[in-house]
Tab-separated table of C-alpha atoms in Angstrom:
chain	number	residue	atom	x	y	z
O	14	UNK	CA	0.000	0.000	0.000
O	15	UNK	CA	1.218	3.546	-0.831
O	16	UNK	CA	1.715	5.718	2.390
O	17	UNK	CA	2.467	9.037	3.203
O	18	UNK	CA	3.894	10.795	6.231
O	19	UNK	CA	2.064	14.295	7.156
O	20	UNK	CA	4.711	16.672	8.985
O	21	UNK	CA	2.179	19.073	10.824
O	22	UNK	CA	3.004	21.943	13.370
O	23	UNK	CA	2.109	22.289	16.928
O	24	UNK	CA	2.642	26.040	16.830
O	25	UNK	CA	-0.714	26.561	14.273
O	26	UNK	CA	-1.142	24.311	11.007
O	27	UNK	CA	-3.244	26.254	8.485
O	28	UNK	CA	-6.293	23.279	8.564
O	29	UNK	CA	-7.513	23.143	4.982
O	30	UNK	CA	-3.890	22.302	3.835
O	31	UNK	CA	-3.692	19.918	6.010
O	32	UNK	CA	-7.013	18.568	6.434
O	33	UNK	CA	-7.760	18.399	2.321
O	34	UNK	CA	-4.507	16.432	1.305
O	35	UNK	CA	-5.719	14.317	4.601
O	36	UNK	CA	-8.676	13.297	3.274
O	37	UNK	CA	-7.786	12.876	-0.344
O	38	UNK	CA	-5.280	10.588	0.392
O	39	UNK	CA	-7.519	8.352	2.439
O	40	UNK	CA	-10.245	8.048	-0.432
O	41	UNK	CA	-7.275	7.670	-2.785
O	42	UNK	CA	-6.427	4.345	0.133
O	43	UNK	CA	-3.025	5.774	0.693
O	44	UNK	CA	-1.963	5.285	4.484
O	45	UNK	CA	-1.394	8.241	6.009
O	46	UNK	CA	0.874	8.848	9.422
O	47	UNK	CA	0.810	12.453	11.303
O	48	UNK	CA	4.382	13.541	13.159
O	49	UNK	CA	4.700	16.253	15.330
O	50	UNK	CA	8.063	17.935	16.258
O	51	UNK	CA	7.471	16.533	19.872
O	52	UNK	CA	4.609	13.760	19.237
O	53	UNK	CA	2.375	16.093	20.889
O	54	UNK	CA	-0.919	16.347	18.584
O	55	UNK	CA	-0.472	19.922	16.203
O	56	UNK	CA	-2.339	23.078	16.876
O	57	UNK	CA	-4.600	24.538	13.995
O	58	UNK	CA	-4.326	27.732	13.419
O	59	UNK	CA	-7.867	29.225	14.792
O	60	UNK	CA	-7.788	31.394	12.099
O	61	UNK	CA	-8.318	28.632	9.541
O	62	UNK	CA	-11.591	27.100	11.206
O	63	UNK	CA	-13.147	30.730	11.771
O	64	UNK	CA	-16.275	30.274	9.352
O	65	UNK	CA	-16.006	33.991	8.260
O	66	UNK	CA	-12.875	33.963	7.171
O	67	UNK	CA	-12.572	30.263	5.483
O	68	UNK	CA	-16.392	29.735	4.488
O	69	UNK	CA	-18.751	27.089	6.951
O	70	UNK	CA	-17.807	24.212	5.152
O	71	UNK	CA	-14.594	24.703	5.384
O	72	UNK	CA	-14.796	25.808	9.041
O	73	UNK	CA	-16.577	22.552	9.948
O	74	UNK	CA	-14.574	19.800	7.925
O	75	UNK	CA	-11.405	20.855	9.572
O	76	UNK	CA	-12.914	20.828	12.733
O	77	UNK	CA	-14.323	17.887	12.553
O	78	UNK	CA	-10.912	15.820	11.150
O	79	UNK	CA	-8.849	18.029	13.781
O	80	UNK	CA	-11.463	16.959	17.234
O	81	UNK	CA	-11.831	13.689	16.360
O	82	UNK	CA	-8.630	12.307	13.689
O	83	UNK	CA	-7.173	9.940	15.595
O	84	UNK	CA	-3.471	10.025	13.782
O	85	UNK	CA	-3.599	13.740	14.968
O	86	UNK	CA	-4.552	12.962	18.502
O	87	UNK	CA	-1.779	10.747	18.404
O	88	UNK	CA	1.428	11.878	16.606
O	89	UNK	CA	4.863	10.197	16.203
O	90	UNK	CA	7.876	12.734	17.243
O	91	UNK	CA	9.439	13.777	14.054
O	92	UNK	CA	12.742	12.319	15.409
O	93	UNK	CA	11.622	9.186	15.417
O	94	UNK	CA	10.143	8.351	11.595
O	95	UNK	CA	12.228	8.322	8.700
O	96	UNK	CA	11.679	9.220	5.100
O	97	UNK	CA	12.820	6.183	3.075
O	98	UNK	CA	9.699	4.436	5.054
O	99	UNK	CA	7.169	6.171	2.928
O	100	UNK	CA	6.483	6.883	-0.350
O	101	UNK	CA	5.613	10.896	0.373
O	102	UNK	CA	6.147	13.349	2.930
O	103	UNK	CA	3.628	16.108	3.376
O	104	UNK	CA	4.217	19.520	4.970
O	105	UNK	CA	1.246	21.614	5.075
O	106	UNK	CA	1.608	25.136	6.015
O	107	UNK	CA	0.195	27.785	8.293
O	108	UNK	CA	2.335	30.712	9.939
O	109	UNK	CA	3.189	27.879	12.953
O	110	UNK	CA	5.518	26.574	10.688
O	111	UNK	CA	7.892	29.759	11.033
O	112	UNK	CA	8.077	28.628	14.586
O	113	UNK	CA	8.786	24.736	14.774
O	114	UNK	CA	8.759	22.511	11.672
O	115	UNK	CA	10.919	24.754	9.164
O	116	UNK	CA	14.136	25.093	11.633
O	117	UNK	CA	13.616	22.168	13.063
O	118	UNK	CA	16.795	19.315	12.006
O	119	UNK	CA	14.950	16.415	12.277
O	120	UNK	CA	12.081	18.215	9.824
O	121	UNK	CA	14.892	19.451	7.310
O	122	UNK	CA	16.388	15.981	7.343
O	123	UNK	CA	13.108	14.035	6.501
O	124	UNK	CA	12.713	16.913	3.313
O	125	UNK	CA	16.015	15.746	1.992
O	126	UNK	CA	15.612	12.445	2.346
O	127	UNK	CA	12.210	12.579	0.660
O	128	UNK	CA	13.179	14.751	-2.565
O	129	UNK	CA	17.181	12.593	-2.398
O	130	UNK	CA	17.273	9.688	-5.092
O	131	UNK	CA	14.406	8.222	-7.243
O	132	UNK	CA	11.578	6.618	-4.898
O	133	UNK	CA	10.486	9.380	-2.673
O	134	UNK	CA	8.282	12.518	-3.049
O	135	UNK	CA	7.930	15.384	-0.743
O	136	UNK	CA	4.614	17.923	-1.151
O	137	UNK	CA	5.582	21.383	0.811
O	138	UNK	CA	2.454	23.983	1.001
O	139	UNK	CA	2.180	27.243	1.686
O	140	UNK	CA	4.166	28.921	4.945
O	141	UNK	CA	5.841	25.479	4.909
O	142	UNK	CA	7.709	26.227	1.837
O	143	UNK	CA	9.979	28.376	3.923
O	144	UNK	CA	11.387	25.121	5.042
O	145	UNK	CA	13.265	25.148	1.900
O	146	UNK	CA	16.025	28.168	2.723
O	147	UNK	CA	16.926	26.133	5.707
O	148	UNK	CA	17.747	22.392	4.379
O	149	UNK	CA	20.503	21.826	2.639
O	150	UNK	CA	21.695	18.234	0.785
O	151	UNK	CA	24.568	15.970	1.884
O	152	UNK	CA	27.283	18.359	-0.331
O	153	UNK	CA	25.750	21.440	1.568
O	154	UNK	CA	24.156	23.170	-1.120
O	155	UNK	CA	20.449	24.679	-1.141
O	156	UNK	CA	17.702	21.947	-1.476
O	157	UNK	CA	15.739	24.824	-3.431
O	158	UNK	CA	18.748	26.017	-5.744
O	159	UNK	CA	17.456	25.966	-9.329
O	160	UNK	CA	14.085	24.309	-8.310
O	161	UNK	CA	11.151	25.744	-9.787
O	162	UNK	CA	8.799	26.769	-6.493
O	163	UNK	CA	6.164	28.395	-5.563
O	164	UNK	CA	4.505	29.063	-2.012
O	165	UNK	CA	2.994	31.818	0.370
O	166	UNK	CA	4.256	35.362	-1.256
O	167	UNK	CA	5.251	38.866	0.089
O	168	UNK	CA	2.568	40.299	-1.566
O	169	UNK	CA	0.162	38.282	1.121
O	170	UNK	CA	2.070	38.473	4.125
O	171	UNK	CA	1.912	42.274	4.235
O	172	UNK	CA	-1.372	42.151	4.699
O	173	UNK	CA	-1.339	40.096	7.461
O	174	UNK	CA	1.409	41.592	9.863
O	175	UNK	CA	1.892	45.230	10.848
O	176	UNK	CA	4.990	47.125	10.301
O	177	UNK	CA	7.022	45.942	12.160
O	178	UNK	CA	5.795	42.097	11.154
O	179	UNK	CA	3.589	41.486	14.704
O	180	UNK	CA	0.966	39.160	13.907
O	181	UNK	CA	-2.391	39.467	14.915
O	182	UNK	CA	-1.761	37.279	17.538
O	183	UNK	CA	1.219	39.551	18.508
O	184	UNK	CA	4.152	36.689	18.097
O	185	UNK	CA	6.518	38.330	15.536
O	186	UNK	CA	7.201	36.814	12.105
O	187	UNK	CA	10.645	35.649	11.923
O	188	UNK	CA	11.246	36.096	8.318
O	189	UNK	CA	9.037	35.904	4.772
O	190	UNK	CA	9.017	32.536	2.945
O	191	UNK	CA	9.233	34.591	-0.174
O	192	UNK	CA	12.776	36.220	0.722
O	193	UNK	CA	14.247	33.564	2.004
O	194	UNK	CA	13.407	30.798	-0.573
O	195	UNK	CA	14.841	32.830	-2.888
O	196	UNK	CA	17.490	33.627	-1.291
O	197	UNK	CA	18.441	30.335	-1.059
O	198	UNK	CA	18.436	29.912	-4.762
O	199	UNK	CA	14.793	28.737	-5.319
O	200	UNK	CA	13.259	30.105	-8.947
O	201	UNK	CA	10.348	31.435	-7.093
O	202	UNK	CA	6.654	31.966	-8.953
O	203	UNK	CA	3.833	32.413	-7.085
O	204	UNK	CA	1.442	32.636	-10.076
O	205	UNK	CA	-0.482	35.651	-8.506
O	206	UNK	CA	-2.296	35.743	-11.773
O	207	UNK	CA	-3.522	32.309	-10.925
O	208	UNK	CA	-6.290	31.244	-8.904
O	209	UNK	CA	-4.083	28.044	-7.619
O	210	UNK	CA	-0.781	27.195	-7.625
O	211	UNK	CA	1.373	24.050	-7.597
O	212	UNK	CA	4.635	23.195	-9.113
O	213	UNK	CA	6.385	19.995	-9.381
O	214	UNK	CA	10.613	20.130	-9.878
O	215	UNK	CA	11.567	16.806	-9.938
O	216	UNK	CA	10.560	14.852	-6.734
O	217	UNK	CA	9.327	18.281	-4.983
O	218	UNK	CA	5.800	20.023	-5.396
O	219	UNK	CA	4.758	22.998	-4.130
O	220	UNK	CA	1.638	25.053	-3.261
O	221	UNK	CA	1.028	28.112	-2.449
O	222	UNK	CA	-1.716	28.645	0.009
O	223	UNK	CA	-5.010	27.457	0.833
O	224	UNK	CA	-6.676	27.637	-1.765
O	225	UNK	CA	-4.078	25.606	-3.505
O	226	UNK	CA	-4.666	22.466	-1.231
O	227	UNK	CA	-6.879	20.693	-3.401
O	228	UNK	CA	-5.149	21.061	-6.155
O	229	UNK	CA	-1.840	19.698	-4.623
O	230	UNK	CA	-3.494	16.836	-3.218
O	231	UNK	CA	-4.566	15.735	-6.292
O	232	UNK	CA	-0.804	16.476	-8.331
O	233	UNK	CA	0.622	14.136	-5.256
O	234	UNK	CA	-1.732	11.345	-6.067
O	235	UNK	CA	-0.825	11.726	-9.453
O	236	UNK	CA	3.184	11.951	-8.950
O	237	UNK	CA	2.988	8.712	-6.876
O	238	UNK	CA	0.485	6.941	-9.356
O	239	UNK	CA	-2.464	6.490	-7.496
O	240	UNK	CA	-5.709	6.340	-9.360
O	241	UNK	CA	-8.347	8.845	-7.872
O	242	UNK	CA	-11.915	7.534	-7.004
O	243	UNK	CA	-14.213	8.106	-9.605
């Protein structure tokens, strides 16, 4: 059986891009496994269940997969799983990410391994994405340089922090995914002019926000050759 291994934050996971490559795997039959920097079960961002903001429907699927998902009640530690056991590795965004999962060594080191040789595929979405200017492959050059990518853009982010890049929530945002991925080397498109984005280099795919969730679930299935239901 196919399997994937979801790499979520406990410091706020953006729920649709989580919760939507979640489910489509499942009806696709893929296995899925959720990991946690610490193995304690992630946080969703409260922000990305507030009906107003991400529609009811939204709103009450994530809810419903966050309260009572069992793999996210229960999470491995990050430390402890390794890439080469699974087919993909999933990363789904929301600002948490800044925070935990995209400095994190164990986090970097399962992105490597996923995207390093022929068998694995990594899918990185959104905030995640930032991940990229901090991993680096086993001859200590960029994961990202040359890659085709997009993710969460500048152009977005302003509108979110103040500034002097406070949050609502008043933590302070480290640093822009934008800047930094390309910094790192990473051919960066967001598609603005698009009403989704995903990008596939190689073994790497990309999305850029929520609204792109959907869309990257179903370019995953397709990368690792699973037939969709009908």
């Amino acid at each position: 059986m196919t399997n994937a291994l979801f790499v979520v934050s406990e410091r706020g996971y953006w729920g649709e891009e989580c919760i939507e490559p979640l489910l489509a795997l499942d009806e696709a039959g893929v296995d899925a496994t959720v990991a946690t920097p610490t193995g304690e079960p992630p946080v969703v961002d409260e922000r990305s269940i507030d009906p107003e903001a991400v529609g009811k429907e939204v709103a009450s699927r994530v809810k419903e997969c966050d309260n009572n998902d069992e793999r996210l009640a229960d999470p491995e530690p990050i430390a402890t799983v390794e890439a080469n056991d699974y087919d993909a590795v999933v990363f789904p965004g929301g600002h948490g990410t800044a925070w935990d999962i995209n400095t994190d060594r164990h986090a970097r080191q399962l992105l490597a391994d996923a995207v390093a040789g022929d068998e694995g595929t990594a899918l990185v979405v959104c905030h995640a994405v930032g991940i990229l200017a901090f991993t680096r492959e086993a001859n200590g050059e960029f994961l990202v340089e040359g890659r085709d990518v997009t993710g969460f853009p500048n152009e977005w982010e302003v509108d979110i922090v103040d500034d002097n890049d406070l949050m609502p929530d008043g933590r302070k945002l480290p640093y822009m995914v934008e800047d930094e991925v390309i910094a790192a080397g990473g051919n960066w498109d967001a598609e603005l002019d698009k009403e989704t984005s995903v990008t596939v280099d190689g073994d790497l795919i990309t999305a850029r926000g929520p609204e792109s969730s959907a869309a990257a679930a179903e370019t995953l299935l397709e990368e690792l050759g699973v037939e969709t239901p009908a």
